CSV table of C-alpha atoms in Angstrom, one decimal:
chain,number,residue,atom,x,y,z
A,1,MET,CA,83.9,148.9,25.6
A,2,VAL,CA,82.2,152.1,26.9
A,3,VAL,CA,80.1,150.4,29.6
A,4,ASP,CA,83.1,148.2,30.6
A,5,ARG,CA,85.1,151.3,31.5
A,6,ALA,CA,82.3,152.7,33.7
A,7,ILE,CA,81.5,149.6,35.7
A,8,ASP,CA,84.2,150.2,38.3
A,9,ALA,CA,82.9,153.7,38.8
A,10,PHE,CA,79.3,152.4,39.0
A,11,SER,CA,80.3,150.0,41.7
A,12,VAL,CA,82.1,152.7,43.7
A,13,SER,CA,79.1,155.0,43.2
A,14,ILE,CA,76.8,152.4,44.8
A,15,VAL,CA,79.3,152.3,47.8
A,16,ASN,CA,79.2,156.1,48.1
A,17,GLY,CA,75.4,156.0,48.0
A,18,LEU,CA,75.5,153.4,50.8
A,19,GLY,CA,77.6,155.7,52.9
A,20,GLU,CA,75.6,158.8,52.3
A,21,PRO,CA,71.9,157.9,52.0
A,22,LYS,CA,70.7,161.5,52.4
A,23,MET,CA,72.8,162.8,49.5
A,24,SER,CA,71.2,165.7,47.7
A,25,LEU,CA,70.5,165.7,44.0
A,26,PRO,CA,73.1,168.4,43.2
A,27,ARG,CA,75.7,166.4,45.2
A,28,THR,CA,74.7,163.2,43.5
A,29,SER,CA,75.1,165.0,40.1
A,30,ALA,CA,78.5,166.5,41.1
A,31,ILE,CA,79.9,163.1,42.3
A,32,ALA,CA,78.7,161.4,39.1
A,33,GLY,CA,80.3,164.3,37.2
A,34,VAL,CA,83.7,163.8,38.8
A,35,TYR,CA,83.7,160.1,37.7
A,36,ALA,CA,82.6,161.2,34.2
A,37,ALA,CA,85.4,163.8,34.1
A,38,PHE,CA,88.0,161.3,35.0
A,39,GLN,CA,86.6,158.8,32.4
A,40,PHE,CA,86.7,161.6,29.9
A,41,ALA,CA,90.3,162.7,30.7
A,42,MET,CA,92.0,159.4,30.9
A,43,PRO,CA,91.5,158.2,27.3
A,44,LEU,CA,92.7,161.6,26.1
A,45,VAL,CA,95.7,161.3,28.3
A,46,GLY,CA,96.4,157.8,26.9
A,47,TRP,CA,95.8,159.2,23.3
A,48,PHE,CA,98.3,162.0,24.0
A,49,CYS,CA,100.9,159.6,25.5
A,50,VAL,CA,100.7,157.3,22.5
A,51,ARG,CA,101.1,160.2,20.2
A,52,THR,CA,104.0,161.9,22.1
A,53,ILE,CA,105.6,160.0,24.9
A,54,LEU,CA,104.9,156.3,24.4
A,55,MET,CA,108.2,154.9,25.6
A,56,ILE,CA,108.0,156.6,29.0
A,57,PHE,CA,104.3,155.7,29.5
A,58,THR,CA,104.8,152.1,28.4
A,59,SER,CA,107.3,151.5,31.2
A,60,LEU,CA,104.8,152.8,33.7
A,61,GLN,CA,101.8,150.9,32.4
A,62,LYS,CA,102.5,147.8,34.3
A,63,PHE,CA,102.0,149.7,37.6
A,64,ILE,CA,98.5,150.9,36.7
A,65,PRO,CA,96.6,147.9,38.3
A,66,SER,CA,98.7,148.1,41.4
A,67,ILE,CA,98.0,151.8,41.8
A,68,ALA,CA,94.3,151.3,41.4
A,69,PHE,CA,94.4,148.4,44.0
A,70,VAL,CA,96.3,150.5,46.5
A,71,LEU,CA,94.0,153.5,46.2
A,72,LEU,CA,90.7,151.5,46.5
A,73,ALA,CA,92.1,149.2,49.3
A,74,TYR,CA,93.2,152.3,51.2
A,75,ILE,CA,89.8,153.9,50.8
A,76,GLY,CA,87.9,150.7,51.7
A,77,VAL,CA,90.0,149.9,54.8
A,78,LYS,CA,89.7,153.6,56.0
A,79,MET,CA,85.9,153.4,55.5
A,80,ILE,CA,85.6,150.2,57.6
A,81,LEU,CA,88.0,151.4,60.3
A,82,GLU,CA,85.9,154.6,60.7
A,83,ILE,CA,82.7,152.6,61.3
A,84,VAL,CA,84.5,150.2,63.7
A,85,LYS,CA,86.0,153.2,65.6
A,86,ASN,CA,82.6,154.9,65.8
A,87,LYS,CA,81.1,151.7,67.3
A,88,ARG,CA,84.0,151.3,69.7
A,89,ASP,CA,83.6,154.9,70.9
A,90,GLU,CA,79.9,154.1,71.3
A,91,LYS,CA,79.0,157.2,69.3
A,92,LYS,CA,75.9,157.2,67.2
A,93,SER,CA,77.2,156.1,63.8
A,94,GLU,CA,77.0,159.2,61.6
A,95,GLU,CA,76.5,159.3,57.9
A,96,CYS,CA,79.8,159.0,56.1
A,97,VAL,CA,80.2,162.1,53.9
A,98,LEU,CA,82.5,161.6,51.0
A,99,SER,CA,85.4,164.0,51.1
A,100,LEU,CA,86.8,165.7,48.0
A,101,THR,CA,90.1,164.0,48.5
A,102,THR,CA,88.5,160.5,48.7
A,103,LEU,CA,86.3,161.3,45.7
A,104,LEU,CA,89.3,162.3,43.6
A,105,LEU,CA,91.2,159.2,44.7
A,106,GLN,CA,88.2,157.1,43.7
A,107,GLY,CA,88.0,158.9,40.4
A,108,VAL,CA,91.7,158.2,39.6
A,109,ALA,CA,91.4,154.6,40.8
A,110,THR,CA,88.3,153.8,38.8
A,111,SER,CA,89.4,155.5,35.6
A,112,ILE,CA,93.2,154.7,35.4
A,113,ASP,CA,92.6,151.7,33.3
A,114,ALA,CA,90.8,153.9,30.8
A,115,LEU,CA,94.3,155.1,29.8
A,116,SER,CA,94.4,152.0,27.6
A,117,VAL,CA,91.4,153.3,25.7
A,118,GLY,CA,93.7,156.1,24.6
A,119,PHE,CA,96.0,153.5,23.1
A,120,ALA,CA,93.1,152.0,21.2
A,121,ILE,CA,92.0,155.4,19.8
A,122,SER,CA,95.6,156.6,19.1
A,123,GLU,CA,95.0,156.2,15.4
A,124,TYR,CA,92.1,158.6,15.5
A,125,ASP,CA,92.6,162.3,14.9
A,126,PHE,CA,92.0,164.5,18.0
A,127,PHE,CA,88.4,165.4,17.2
A,128,VAL,CA,87.3,161.7,16.9
A,129,ALA,CA,89.3,160.9,20.1
A,130,LEU,CA,87.5,163.8,21.8
A,131,VAL,CA,84.1,162.6,20.7
A,132,SER,CA,84.9,159.1,21.9
A,133,ALA,CA,86.0,160.5,25.3
A,134,LEU,CA,82.7,162.5,25.5
A,135,ILE,CA,80.6,159.4,24.9
A,136,ILE,CA,82.5,157.6,27.6
A,137,ALA,CA,82.0,160.5,30.0
A,138,ALA,CA,78.2,160.7,29.2
A,139,VAL,CA,77.7,157.0,29.8
A,140,THR,CA,79.8,157.1,32.9
A,141,PHE,CA,77.8,160.0,34.3
A,142,LEU,CA,74.5,158.2,33.7
A,143,ILE,CA,75.7,154.9,35.2
A,144,CYS,CA,77.2,156.5,38.2
A,145,PHE,CA,74.2,158.7,38.9
A,146,CYS,CA,72.1,155.5,38.9
A,147,GLY,CA,74.6,153.8,41.1
A,148,LEU,CA,74.5,156.6,43.6
A,149,LYS,CA,70.7,156.4,43.7
A,150,ILE,CA,70.7,152.6,44.2
A,151,GLY,CA,73.3,152.9,47.0
A,152,LYS,CA,71.3,155.6,48.7
A,153,LYS,CA,68.2,153.4,48.7
A,154,ILE,CA,70.1,150.4,50.2
A,155,GLY,CA,72.0,152.7,52.6
A,156,GLU,CA,68.7,154.1,54.0
A,157,ARG,CA,67.8,150.6,55.1
A,158,PHE,CA,71.0,149.2,56.4
A,159,SER,CA,73.0,152.2,57.7
A,160,ALA,CA,76.4,151.3,59.3
A,161,ARG,CA,76.3,147.7,58.0
A,162,ALA,CA,76.0,149.1,54.5
A,163,GLN,CA,79.1,151.2,55.1
A,164,ILE,CA,81.2,148.2,56.2
A,165,PHE,CA,79.9,146.3,53.2
A,166,GLY,CA,80.8,149.3,51.0
A,167,GLY,CA,84.3,149.3,52.3
A,168,ILE,CA,84.6,145.6,51.5
A,169,ILE,CA,83.3,146.2,48.0
A,170,LEU,CA,85.9,148.9,47.4
A,171,ILE,CA,88.7,146.5,48.4
A,172,LEU,CA,87.3,143.8,46.2
A,173,ILE,CA,87.1,146.2,43.2
A,174,GLY,CA,90.7,147.1,43.8
A,175,ILE,CA,91.6,143.4,43.9
A,176,GLU,CA,89.6,142.8,40.7
A,177,ILE,CA,91.4,145.7,38.9
A,178,PHE,CA,94.7,144.4,40.1
A,179,LEU,CA,94.1,140.8,39.0
A,180,ARG,CA,92.6,141.9,35.7
A,181,GLY,CA,95.8,144.0,35.0
A,182,ILE,CA,98.1,141.1,36.0
A,183,PHE,CA,96.4,138.4,34.0
A,184,SER,CA,95.3,140.8,31.2
A,185,ILE,CA,91.7,139.6,31.5
C-alpha cells in the first residue's frame, strides 16, 4: 500500500528530472521532500476527516480523481505549450525550471488519493496514524529522489523532446488517476 501511494509522485518526479537535467542535489532533495510532505499530510487529513467530519468529506470524495486529473492535465499541457512556443519563437529551448506553484500543484495532485489511506487507518489512535504517515513519507521521499535522478539522466540526453514526453506523461497520469477513481480500480 505504501509504494502504491508513491508511484504517481515517482512518475511525476521522473518528468521533473526530464525538464531540469542540471538540478542540484539540494533542489532534488527539496522537491522529493515536498512530495513526501504531501504524502505524509494527506493520510492524516483523511484520518482527521473520518474522526471528525466524515459526512462533509464523503460528499466531496467523488471529486478527488477529477481534481487530480485537472491539475496534472493542466501542468502537462502547460509544459508542452511552453516547449512548442519556444520552438516557434526560434529561441534556444531553455531548461524548464519547476516553479513552486507547479510543484505544490503536483504535490496535491499526486497525493490527493492518499486521503483514502486516512480512512483505512481511522481505527488507529493518532500515534499509530502518525507513524504510518511517516513511513509513507519516507518511502515517498526515497522513491521520488530516485525518480528525479532517473529523469535527470534521461533529460540530459533528450532535452526538449524529453520535456514534451514529460508533459504527455503528466496528462496520462492524470487520466490514470481519474479512471482509477471512477472505476475504483
